[in-house]
Amino acid sequence: MKSSKQIQFSRRSFLKSSALASGGMLIGFNLFNACKPDAKVPVDISQINFNDFNAFIKISKEGKVTIFSPNPEIGQGVKTSMPMLIAEELDVLWDDVYVQQGALDTKNFKNQIAGGSQSIRQNWEPLRQTGATAKQMLINAAAVKWGVSPSECTAKQGVITNSKGETLGYGDVVLEAATMEIPENVTLKDPKDFTIIGKGTSNVDIDGIITGKPLFGLDYKEEGMLYASVLRPPAFGQVLESFDATAAKAIPGVIDVITIGEKARNFLSKGYVSWTAILSGTDKVVVIAKTTWDAIKGKKAIKAVWKDETPLESTEFHNKTLLDLLDGNTFKTMRSDGDINKSFAEADTVLERTYESSFLPHNTMEPMNFFANVSEEKIHLVGPTQTPEEVSKGVAVLLDRNVEDIHVEMTRMGGGFGRRLYSDFALEAAEISNAIKKPIKMVSTREDDMTTGVYRPATKYRIKASVKNGELTGYQLKEAAINGNMYGLIPNFFPAGAITNYQVDVANYKSNITTGAWRAPYTNFLASAEQSFFDELAETMGVDRVQLHLDLLEKVKQNPDPKIEYSPERLQGVIKLAVEKSNWGTTEEGVYQGFSVYYCHNSHVAEVADIVMKNGLPEVKKVTVAVDCGIVVNPLGAKNQVAGGVIDGIGHVMFGELTFNDGIPQSTNFDKYHLIRMGQTPKVDIHFVDSDIAPTGLGEPTLPPVGAAVANAIHKATGQRLTKQPYINHIKVEKILG
Amino acid sequence: MRTLNLKINNQAFTVEAEMDTPLLWVLRDHLNLVGTKFGCGIGQCGACTVHVEGNAMRSCLIQVSQAEGMNITTIEGLSENGDHPVQEAWKEVDVPQCGYCQSGQIMTASAFLDKNSNPSDAEIRNAMHGNICRCASYNSIEEAVKVAANKIK
C-alpha cells in the first residue's frame, strides 16, 4: 500500500475525543482540512467545544456508531462513501452505522464545500486515520480494563478480543476510551483486509428518497414562511426601467410586490468578496405571496419595462468573436515546448481543425431556491448550496452583518453540476427577507433557472499538428472562450510530454453573460475536440488510432516529464482494458465503433462507443468504459457516477445548446431544451482497473471523453467529421454510407 | 378562492385554493406532501407524477378543481412502509444519485407495471421516456423496473 507522501499532519491537530453526558464517546475530526496544521487544540480536554472540528463520530454505549457529515451531498454519493472510509478502519459493521447530515452553522463548522471531484481523493488517508485512531483508543481502554498490553488485543466488527479469548464490545469501553491519550501512530489496514471499502453500499438516504421525505431545499418549510418569485431582466445587458404591479397585487395570495437590488449594488461596490458571488446589481421585482403558485402567477402579471445598459449579444456575434480570436494574436501561452513554428515549417503534412461548442445551462432537476429569515438578532439560511461558507460570507457583506450572526443549513440537493457553487440565489433570498423582515423561500421556476443561469461558456478550439517522416512532431492547441480560459493544470494533460514541439495558447472575450463551472469545467468540451482530432490525425498518418496513443505514451515513459499530470502507464492500462472489453475492431455488421481516451480529475478513462444508424441518424447502443480511479470505495455508487457521467456527456454533445438573441436565452424550458431521455440512452458497460492505489475523482472524469467516442463512431459510419456541438445540428443525413 | 374536497392516499382533505392552482402546488404547499416534485411546470419532465385513478399523470398540468372526486395517490401513499415492489427494486438496484426525480420515476413505473407486469425492454424504455433524470441514472432505472416486474409477477 503506497501512502500519500504529501499528507503531513499531526493526529493531535485534527482529532479530539470526549465522553458524552448522555453516555458514549464523541470524536471530532476535520474533513477537507485534516492536513492543515493550524487547527487549534484546546488545552483542557474537559473544556472542549469542538469548534475546531467540522465532522463527528459518536459511539454509543450500545456500540452503535453515528457519523455526522456536514458536507454537501449533490448526488455524488459522498454522504455514503466518506463514512465508509471511517467505518472500515474503526472496524464496525456497516449496519451499525448511522449517517446524519450534521446541523450546520459557520460558527461551529469549517470548510464545508463540495466540488471538483476531490472529496474521496483528499480524505482517503485522513478519514481512515480517524477511524483507525478511534479503534486504537477503544483497544487501549479495553487493555487497561483487562490489565494487559494493547498489543495483546485485537478488534474486529465492534468487538475487542484479548489473547485469553475474552471479549468486550466497543460500547463497553467507550467512556474510558474517550479519556485516553490520542495515539500518534496507528496502522491502517492492508487493502486486502477491507470489508466495507470495495463493497457495494446503498445510498444512505435511499429510504427517504423512495418514500418522498422532505430532503431537498424546495421541501424545506418554516412556520410563517412566505414564497418569493423574482422577475429578473429578460436579456443579459438589460436593467429595469419601470414596472406596474397593479394586476399582480390584485391576485389573491399575493401579499406584496417589492424591488431588490440596492444591497446587491452596494455589495458589488465593495470589490471582491467571494468567487461564488455571481450577482447582478440591477433592480429586480419580487412578488411575495402565500404559496409558490401565487408568487409565480403574480410575477407573470407584472408589467415591466427594461432598458439596455450594455450591448446585447447574440450567438452569431459570439461565433464571430471567438473565430476572430482564433485568427488573431492576442493569445497568452500557457505551455510551450520546443519550437512549434519550426515543426510546422519543416513538416511533410500539417493537419488543422477548429472545434466549436455552445453555452450550456446546468438544468439541475431541482430549480434554484433558498430559504432566508433575516431578523435583528440573527440570519437563518437553509437550502441547496455546494458552498455554504461562501454563502455566509457573502450574506454578511450584503447585509452588513456579523458572520457570527449567520446560521447556514444545507439540504440534500437535486443536482449540482457546478451551478450550486454560486451564491446568487442565496444572496437574493437574503436581500428579500431583509427587505420585508419575514421568513421567505425564494423559488425559481424552470424558466427563471434556464434563462438566468451561470452557463458553461461557449468555447472554440483550433488544433494544428505537424507530421514529419511518419512521426508526430508538433501539436498546437489554441483556445478562444467566453469569460476566461482553461485552468493552469490542463496544458499538462495528455498529449503534453508526448510531443517534442507542443504549445497551448488561450484568448478570451469578456461577455455580460454569466458563465462558470459546469461538470468537468473546460475538459468537458476540450476532450471532445482533442480526441476527435487524434482520430483524424491517425487517419492522416495512416496509423491505427489506438496504437498511436500507446506509442505516444511509450515515448512519455521513456522521457519522463515531471510537469505532466497524467500517468502514461495508467492511460495505457485503460486503453488496453477498453479495447479488450469492447471487442474493438471485431463488431458485428452495422455497428460502428469510436474510441476516446482522457485524463482529468486525477483519473484515467478510455471509452469505446458502439453506434448503429437508424433512419439516417446515429443511435448510441453501448459505451464500454475502462476507468482507473484507484481503489473503488463504493462500487455501487461508483457505477452510478460512471454511467451518469457517460450518459450526461452523450446527451449534451448530441443535443445540448443554449443560443442567445439580443441577450435573451432562446431556450426557456424542457420543451425547447433537449435533455437526454431513456429512449436515447445506451447501455454503459463499466470496467474498473483492479488497483491498490489511493482513490481519485469519479464524479466528472467519465464525461469528457465520451463526445469524441461518439463523433469518431459517427465518422466510421458516415465518413463525416463532426466538429461542432451539438452534433445533432450538424449530422448530414445524406452522407450515410452504411 | 374555493373550498375543494380531495381524496389523496385514501384520505379526505379540504383545501382553500384558487380553481386554477395546479394539483402539484396544492400537494406541496397546502398539504405538505412534498414528495411530489416541481421540475418544469409544463409536463415535460415527469418529476411531479402522481396516480389519478391509477394512471400516471403530471400533477403540474392538472388544475386542482379537475382533481376533485378523483382517487389520487402520491409517493407518500404508494405503500404503507416504503415496501411497494417498485420501491424495493429501487432500493435493491440503488438507483438514485441526487434522488430528486426518483419519486416521479417510481410513480410512472408503478402505474405502468400495474397495467403490464411482464413488459419487454422496449415497452419499459417507452413507458419511462417521459421522465427526465438529470443525473442520467437511466440504466439503473431500466434495471429496477425489470427487478420490480419480477417481484410483481
mmCIF file with all atom_site columns, N, CA and C in Angstrom, chain A residues 341-392:
data_model
loop_
_atom_site.group_PDB
_atom_site.id
_atom_site.type_symbol
_atom_site.label_atom_id
_atom_site.label_alt_id
_atom_site.label_comp_id
_atom_site.label_asym_id
_atom_site.label_entity_id
_atom_site.label_seq_id
_atom_site.pdbx_PDB_ins_code
_atom_site.Cartn_x
_atom_site.Cartn_y
_atom_site.Cartn_z
_atom_site.occupancy
_atom_site.B_iso_or_equiv
_atom_site.pdbx_formal_charge
_atom_site.auth_seq_id
_atom_site.auth_comp_id
_atom_site.auth_asym_id
_atom_site.auth_atom_id
_atom_site.pdbx_PDB_model_num
ATOM 1   N N  . ASN A 1 341 ? 6.633   26.568 -34.338 1.00 0.00 ? 341 ASN A N  1
ATOM 2   C CA . ASN A 1 341 ? 6.603   27.134 -35.690 1.00 0.00 ? 341 ASN A CA 1
ATOM 3   C C  . ASN A 1 341 ? 7.575   26.409 -36.617 1.00 0.00 ? 341 ASN A C  1
ATOM 4   N N  . LYS A 1 342 ? 8.721   26.047 -36.054 1.00 0.00 ? 342 LYS A N  1
ATOM 5   C CA . LYS A 1 342 ? 9.715   25.315 -36.842 1.00 0.00 ? 342 LYS A CA 1
ATOM 6   C C  . LYS A 1 342 ? 9.144   23.945 -37.250 1.00 0.00 ? 342 LYS A C  1
ATOM 7   N N  . SER A 1 343 ? 8.432   23.310 -36.337 1.00 0.00 ? 343 SER A N  1
ATOM 8   C CA . SER A 1 343 ? 7.883   21.984 -36.657 1.00 0.00 ? 343 SER A CA 1
ATOM 9   C C  . SER A 1 343 ? 6.854   22.087 -37.781 1.00 0.00 ? 343 SER A C  1
ATOM 10  N N  . PHE A 1 344 ? 6.071   23.164 -37.790 1.00 0.00 ? 344 PHE A N  1
ATOM 11  C CA . PHE A 1 344 ? 5.104   23.337 -38.885 1.00 0.00 ? 344 PHE A CA 1
ATOM 12  C C  . PHE A 1 344 ? 5.840   23.628 -40.197 1.00 0.00 ? 344 PHE A C  1
ATOM 13  N N  . ALA A 1 345 ? 6.908   24.471 -40.139 1.00 0.00 ? 345 ALA A N  1
ATOM 14  C CA . ALA A 1 345 ? 7.647   24.857 -41.346 1.00 0.00 ? 345 ALA A CA 1
ATOM 15  C C  . ALA A 1 345 ? 8.328   23.652 -41.992 1.00 0.00 ? 345 ALA A C  1
ATOM 16  N N  . GLU A 1 346 ? 8.756   22.716 -41.142 1.00 0.00 ? 346 GLU A N  1
ATOM 17  C CA . GLU A 1 346 ? 9.523   21.577 -41.672 1.00 0.00 ? 346 GLU A CA 1
ATOM 18  C C  . GLU A 1 346 ? 8.671   20.335 -41.927 1.00 0.00 ? 346 GLU A C  1
ATOM 19  N N  . ALA A 1 347 ? 7.374   20.456 -41.692 1.00 0.00 ? 347 ALA A N  1
ATOM 20  C CA . ALA A 1 347 ? 6.519   19.262 -41.746 1.00 0.00 ? 347 ALA A CA 1
ATOM 21  C C  . ALA A 1 347 ? 6.288   18.746 -43.161 1.00 0.00 ? 347 ALA A C  1
ATOM 22  N N  . ASP A 1 348 ? 6.063   17.423 -43.243 1.00 0.00 ? 348 ASP A N  1
ATOM 23  C CA . ASP A 1 348 ? 5.592   16.842 -44.500 1.00 0.00 ? 348 ASP A CA 1
ATOM 24  C C  . ASP A 1 348 ? 4.094   17.110 -44.637 1.00 0.00 ? 348 ASP A C  1
ATOM 25  N N  . THR A 1 349 ? 3.400   16.964 -43.509 1.00 0.00 ? 349 THR A N  1
ATOM 26  C CA . THR A 1 349 ? 1.945   17.148 -43.506 1.00 0.00 ? 349 THR A CA 1
ATOM 27  C C  . THR A 1 349 ? 1.539   17.986 -42.289 1.00 0.00 ? 349 THR A C  1
ATOM 28  N N  . VAL A 1 350 ? 0.594   18.893 -42.499 1.00 0.00 ? 350 VAL A N  1
ATOM 29  C CA . VAL A 1 350 ? 0.035   19.653 -41.384 1.00 0.00 ? 350 VAL A CA 1
ATOM 30  C C  . VAL A 1 350 ? -1.478  19.456 -41.380 1.00 0.00 ? 350 VAL A C  1
ATOM 31  N N  . LEU A 1 351 ? -2.018  19.131 -40.228 1.00 0.00 ? 351 LEU A N  1
ATOM 32  C CA . LEU A 1 351 ? -3.474  18.995 -40.098 1.00 0.00 ? 351 LEU A CA 1
ATOM 33  C C  . LEU A 1 351 ? -3.971  20.068 -39.136 1.00 0.00 ? 351 LEU A C  1
ATOM 34  N N  . GLU A 1 352 ? -4.998  20.798 -39.556 1.00 0.00 ? 352 GLU A N  1
ATOM 35  C CA . GLU A 1 352 ? -5.549  21.836 -38.681 1.00 0.00 ? 352 GLU A CA 1
ATOM 36  C C  . GLU A 1 352 ? -7.074  21.761 -38.690 1.00 0.00 ? 352 GLU A C  1
ATOM 37  N N  . ARG A 1 353 ? -7.673  21.764 -37.529 1.00 0.00 ? 353 ARG A N  1
ATOM 38  C CA . ARG A 1 353 ? -9.135  21.701 -37.419 1.00 0.00 ? 353 ARG A CA 1
ATOM 39  C C  . ARG A 1 353 ? -9.617  22.647 -36.317 1.00 0.00 ? 353 ARG A C  1
ATOM 40  N N  . THR A 1 354 ? -10.834 23.144 -36.504 1.00 0.00 ? 354 THR A N  1
ATOM 41  C CA . THR A 1 354 ? -11.444 24.022 -35.497 1.00 0.00 ? 354 THR A CA 1
ATOM 42  C C  . THR A 1 354 ? -12.688 23.329 -34.943 1.00 0.00 ? 354 THR A C  1
ATOM 43  N N  . TYR A 1 355 ? -12.820 23.353 -33.623 1.00 0.00 ? 355 TYR A N  1
ATOM 44  C CA . TYR A 1 355 ? -13.937 22.693 -32.938 1.00 0.00 ? 355 TYR A CA 1
ATOM 45  C C  . TYR A 1 355 ? -14.746 23.746 -32.177 1.00 0.00 ? 355 TYR A C  1
ATOM 46  N N  . GLU A 1 356 ? -16.071 23.616 -32.221 1.00 0.00 ? 356 GLU A N  1
ATOM 47  C CA . GLU A 1 356 ? -16.924 24.672 -31.663 1.00 0.00 ? 356 GLU A CA 1
ATOM 48  C C  . GLU A 1 356 ? -17.996 24.116 -30.732 1.00 0.00 ? 356 GLU A C  1
ATOM 49  N N  . SER A 1 357 ? -18.241 24.860 -29.658 1.00 0.00 ? 357 SER A N  1
ATOM 50  C CA . SER A 1 357 ? -19.257 24.411 -28.691 1.00 0.00 ? 357 SER A CA 1
ATOM 51  C C  . SER A 1 357 ? -20.147 25.571 -28.271 1.00 0.00 ? 357 SER A C  1
ATOM 52  N N  . SER A 1 358 ? -21.258 25.220 -27.661 1.00 0.00 ? 358 SER A N  1
ATOM 53  C CA . SER A 1 358 ? -22.282 26.188 -27.266 1.00 0.00 ? 358 SER A CA 1
ATOM 54  C C  . SER A 1 358 ? -22.217 26.477 -25.760 1.00 0.00 ? 358 SER A C  1
ATOM 55  N N  . PHE A 1 359 ? -22.901 27.523 -25.351 1.00 0.00 ? 359 PHE A N  1
ATOM 56  C CA . PHE A 1 359 ? -23.199 27.709 -23.927 1.00 0.00 ? 359 PHE A CA 1
ATOM 57  C C  . PHE A 1 359 ? -24.085 26.542 -23.498 1.00 0.00 ? 359 PHE A C  1
ATOM 58  N N  . LEU A 1 360 ? -23.968 26.143 -22.216 1.00 0.00 ? 360 LEU A N  1
ATOM 59  C CA . LEU A 1 360 ? -24.867 25.120 -21.678 1.00 0.00 ? 360 LEU A CA 1
ATOM 60  C C  . LEU A 1 360 ? -25.398 25.551 -20.319 1.00 0.00 ? 360 LEU A C  1
ATOM 61  N N  . PRO A 1 361 ? -26.713 25.443 -20.112 1.00 0.00 ? 361 PRO A N  1
ATOM 62  C CA . PRO A 1 361 ? -27.240 25.635 -18.760 1.00 0.00 ? 361 PRO A CA 1
ATOM 63  C C  . PRO A 1 361 ? -27.045 24.350 -17.953 1.00 0.00 ? 361 PRO A C  1
ATOM 64  N N  . HIS A 1 362 ? -27.061 24.448 -16.632 1.00 0.00 ? 362 HIS A N  1
ATOM 65  C CA . HIS A 1 362 ? -26.877 23.243 -15.810 1.00 0.00 ? 362 HIS A CA 1
ATOM 66  C C  . HIS A 1 362 ? -28.145 22.400 -15.761 1.00 0.00 ? 362 HIS A C  1
ATOM 67  N N  . ASN A 1 363 ? -29.289 23.070 -15.694 1.00 0.00 ? 363 ASN A N  1
ATOM 68  C CA . ASN A 1 363 ? -30.574 22.360 -15.637 1.00 0.00 ? 363 ASN A CA 1
ATOM 69  C C  . ASN A 1 363 ? -30.644 21.304 -14.536 1.00 0.00 ? 363 ASN A C  1
ATOM 70  N N  . THR A 1 364 ? -30.232 21.650 -13.339 1.00 0.00 ? 364 THR A N  1
ATOM 71  C CA . THR A 1 364 ? -30.448 20.714 -12.231 1.00 0.00 ? 364 THR A CA 1
ATOM 72  C C  . THR A 1 364 ? -31.946 20.455 -12.132 1.00 0.00 ? 364 THR A C  1
ATOM 73  N N  . MET A 1 365 ? -32.321 19.236 -11.750 1.00 0.00 ? 365 MET A N  1
ATOM 74  C CA . MET A 1 365 ? -33.766 18.937 -11.703 1.00 0.00 ? 365 MET A CA 1
ATOM 75  C C  . MET A 1 365 ? -34.482 19.802 -10.664 1.00 0.00 ? 365 MET A C  1
ATOM 76  N N  . GLU A 1 366 ? -33.812 20.066 -9.559  1.00 0.00 ? 366 GLU A N  1
ATOM 77  C CA . GLU A 1 366 ? -34.399 20.969 -8.560  1.00 0.00 ? 366 GLU A CA 1
ATOM 78  C C  . GLU A 1 366 ? -33.962 22.385 -8.914  1.00 0.00 ? 366 GLU A C  1
ATOM 79  N N  . PRO A 1 367 ? -34.924 23.253 -9.300  1.00 0.00 ? 367 PRO A N  1
ATOM 80  C CA . PRO A 1 367 ? -34.533 24.617 -9.656  1.00 0.00 ? 367 PRO A CA 1
ATOM 81  C C  . PRO A 1 367 ? -33.930 25.339 -8.448  1.00 0.00 ? 367 PRO A C  1
ATOM 82  N N  . MET A 1 368 ? -33.192 26.424 -8.745  1.00 0.00 ? 368 MET A N  1
ATOM 83  C CA . MET A 1 368 ? -32.562 27.187 -7.670  1.00 0.00 ? 368 MET A CA 1
ATOM 84  C C  . MET A 1 368 ? -33.623 27.675 -6.688  1.00 0.00 ? 368 MET A C  1
ATOM 85  N N  . ASN A 1 369 ? -33.304 27.618 -5.409  1.00 0.00 ? 369 ASN A N  1
ATOM 86  C CA . ASN A 1 369 ? -34.193 28.103 -4.359  1.00 0.00 ? 369 ASN A CA 1
ATOM 87  C C  . ASN A 1 369 ? -33.387 28.265 -3.091  1.00 0.00 ? 369 ASN A C  1
ATOM 88  N N  . PHE A 1 370 ? -33.869 29.102 -2.176  1.00 0.00 ? 370 PHE A N  1
ATOM 89  C CA . PHE A 1 370 ? -33.205 29.248 -0.879  1.00 0.00 ? 370 PHE A CA 1
ATOM 90  C C  . PHE A 1 370 ? -34.163 29.856 0.121   1.00 0.00 ? 370 PHE A C  1
ATOM 91  N N  . PHE A 1 371 ? -34.024 29.392 1.358   1.00 0.00 ? 371 PHE A N  1
ATOM 92  C CA . PHE A 1 371 ? -34.800 29.952 2.465   1.00 0.00 ? 371 PHE A CA 1
ATOM 93  C C  . PHE A 1 371 ? -33.944 30.967 3.209   1.00 0.00 ? 371 PHE A C  1
ATOM 94  N N  . ALA A 1 372 ? -34.562 32.109 3.560   1.00 0.00 ? 372 ALA A N  1
ATOM 95  C CA . ALA A 1 372 ? -33.853 33.097 4.375   1.00 0.00 ? 372 ALA A CA 1
ATOM 96  C C  . ALA A 1 372 ? -34.797 33.686 5.398   1.00 0.00 ? 372 ALA A C  1
ATOM 97  N N  . ASN A 1 373 ? -34.308 33.829 6.603   1.00 0.00 ? 373 ASN A N  1
ATOM 98  C CA . ASN A 1 373 ? -35.050 34.518 7.647   1.00 0.00 ? 373 ASN A CA 1
ATOM 99  C C  . ASN A 1 373 ? -34.103 35.507 8.318   1.00 0.00 ? 373 ASN A C  1
ATOM 100 N N  . VAL A 1 374 ? -34.244 36.772 7.910   1.00 0.00 ? 374 VAL A N  1
ATOM 101 C CA . VAL A 1 374 ? -33.347 37.809 8.421   1.00 0.00 ? 374 VAL A CA 1
ATOM 102 C C  . VAL A 1 374 ? -34.080 38.590 9.505   1.00 0.00 ? 374 VAL A C  1
ATOM 103 N N  . SER A 1 375 ? -33.540 38.564 10.702  1.00 0.00 ? 375 SER A N  1
ATOM 104 C CA . SER A 1 375 ? -34.122 39.367 11.787  1.00 0.00 ? 375 SER A CA 1
ATOM 105 C C  . SER A 1 375 ? -33.024 40.221 12.410  1.00 0.00 ? 375 SER A C  1
ATOM 106 N N  . GLU A 1 376 ? -33.420 41.062 13.355  1.00 0.00 ? 376 GLU A N  1
ATOM 107 C CA . GLU A 1 376 ? -32.433 41.931 14.012  1.00 0.00 ? 376 GLU A CA 1
ATOM 108 C C  . GLU A 1 376 ? -31.364 41.096 14.722  1.00 0.00 ? 376 GLU A C  1
ATOM 109 N N  . GLU A 1 377 ? -31.792 39.971 15.294  1.00 0.00 ? 377 GLU A N  1
ATOM 110 C CA . GLU A 1 377 ? -30.868 39.181 16.113  1.00 0.00 ? 377 GLU A CA 1
ATOM 111 C C  . GLU A 1 377 ? -29.966 38.281 15.270  1.00 0.00 ? 377 GLU A C  1
ATOM 112 N N  . LYS A 1 378 ? -30.595 37.607 14.267  1.00 0.00 ? 378 LYS A N  1
ATOM 113 C CA . LYS A 1 378 ? -29.798 36.632 13.524  1.00 0.00 ? 378 LYS A CA 1
ATOM 114 C C  . LYS A 1 378 ? -30.327 36.447 12.109  1.00 0.00 ? 378 LYS A C  1
ATOM 115 N N  . ILE A 1 379 ? -29.535 35.717 11.331  1.00 0.00 ? 379 ILE A N  1
ATOM 116 C CA . ILE A 1 379 ? -29.929 35.386 9.967   1.00 0.00 ? 379 ILE A CA 1
ATOM 117 C C  . ILE A 1 379 ? -29.887 33.877 9.824   1.00 0.00 ? 379 ILE A C  1
ATOM 118 N N  . HIS A 1 380 ? -31.005 33.312 9.427   1.00 0.00 ? 380 HIS A N  1
ATOM 119 C CA . HIS A 1 380 ? -31.087 31.860 9.260   1.00 0.00 ? 380 HIS A CA 1
ATOM 120 C C  . HIS A 1 380 ? -31.269 31.559 7.770   1.00 0.00 ? 380 HIS A C  1
ATOM 121 N N  . LEU A 1 381 ? -30.352 30.774 7.221   1.00 0.00 ? 381 LEU A N  1
ATOM 122 C CA . LEU A 1 381 ? -30.396 30.439 5.794   1.00 0.00 ? 381 LEU A CA 1
ATOM 123 C C  . LEU A 1 381 ? -30.415 28.925 5.640   1.00 0.00 ? 381 LEU A C  1
ATOM 124 N N  . VAL A 1 382 ? -31.296 28.420 4.786   1.00 0.00 ? 382 VAL A N  1
ATOM 125 C CA . VAL A 1 382 ? -31.376 26.970 4.563   1.00 0.00 ? 382 VAL A CA 1
ATOM 126 C C  . VAL A 1 382 ? -31.571 26.708 3.081   1.00 0.00 ? 382 VAL A C  1
ATOM 127 N N  . GLY A 1 383 ? -30.800 25.772 2.542   1.00 0.00 ? 383 GLY A N  1
ATOM 128 C CA . GLY A 1 383 ? -31.057 25.422 1.155   1.00 0.00 ? 383 GLY A CA 1
ATOM 129 C C  . GLY A 1 383 ? -29.946 24.638 0.508   1.00 0.00 ? 383 GLY A C  1
ATOM 130 N N  . PRO A 1 384 ? -30.127 24.387 -0.795  1.00 0.00 ? 384 PRO A N  1
ATOM 131 C CA . PRO A 1 384 ? -29.146 23.599 -1.524  1.00 0.00 ? 384 PRO A CA 1
ATOM 132 C C  . PRO A 1 384 ? -27.978 24.456 -2.000  1.00 0.00 ? 384 PRO A C  1
ATOM 133 N N  . THR A 1 385 ? -26.835 24.287 -1.393  1.00 0.00 ? 385 THR A N  1
ATOM 134 C CA . THR A 1 385 ? -25.632 25.006 -1.817  1.00 0.00 ? 385 THR A CA 1
ATOM 135 C C  . THR A 1 385 ? -24.417 24.101 -1.709  1.00 0.00 ? 385 THR A C  1
ATOM 136 N N  . GLN A 1 386 ? -23.534 24.192 -2.675  1.00 0.00 ? 386 GLN A N  1
ATOM 137 C CA . GLN A 1 386 ? -22.273 23.452 -2.630  1.00 0.00 ? 386 GLN A CA 1
ATOM 138 C C  . GLN A 1 386 ? -21.229 24.214 -1.808  1.00 0.00 ? 386 GLN A C  1
ATOM 139 N N  . THR A 1 387 ? -21.502 25.500 -1.508  1.00 0.00 ? 387 THR A N  1
ATOM 140 C CA . THR A 1 387 ? -20.504 26.339 -0.831  1.00 0.00 ? 387 THR A CA 1
ATOM 141 C C  . THR A 1 387 ? -21.129 27.162 0.313   1.00 0.00 ? 387 THR A C  1
ATOM 142 N N  . PRO A 1 388 ? -21.605 26.494 1.362   1.00 0.00 ? 388 PRO A N  1
ATOM 143 C CA . PRO A 1 388 ? -22.313 27.205 2.431   1.00 0.00 ? 388 PRO A CA 1
ATOM 144 C C  . PRO A 1 388 ? -21.477 28.288 3.117   1.00 0.00 ? 388 PRO A C  1
ATOM 145 N N  . GLU A 1 389 ? -20.193 28.054 3.230   1.00 0.00 ? 389 GLU A N  1
ATOM 146 C CA . GLU A 1 389 ? -19.366 29.047 3.916   1.00 0.00 ? 389 GLU A CA 1
ATOM 147 C C  . GLU A 1 389 ? -19.284 30.340 3.104   1.00 0.00 ? 389 GLU A C  1
ATOM 148 N N  . GLU A 1 390 ? -19.231 30.204 1.785   1.00 0.00 ? 390 GLU A N  1
ATOM 149 C CA . GLU A 1 390 ? -19.206 31.387 0.918   1.00 0.00 ? 390 GLU A CA 1
ATOM 150 C C  . GLU A 1 390 ? -20.553 32.108 0.967   1.00 0.00 ? 390 GLU A C  1
ATOM 151 N N  . VAL A 1 391 ? -21.639 31.335 1.104   1.00 0.00 ? 391 VAL A N  1
ATOM 152 C CA . VAL A 1 391 ? -22.969 31.938 1.246   1.00 0.00 ? 391 VAL A CA 1
ATOM 153 C C  . VAL A 1 391 ? -22.983 32.827 2.491   1.00 0.00 ? 391 VAL A C  1
ATOM 154 N N  . SER A 1 392 ? -22.486 32.284 3.574   1.00 0.00 ? 392 SER A N  1
ATOM 155 C CA . SER A 1 392 ? -22.466 33.018 4.834   1.00 0.00 ? 392 SER A CA 1
ATOM 156 C C  . SER A 1 392 ? -21.625 34.294 4.710   1.00 0.00 ? 392 SER A C  1
#
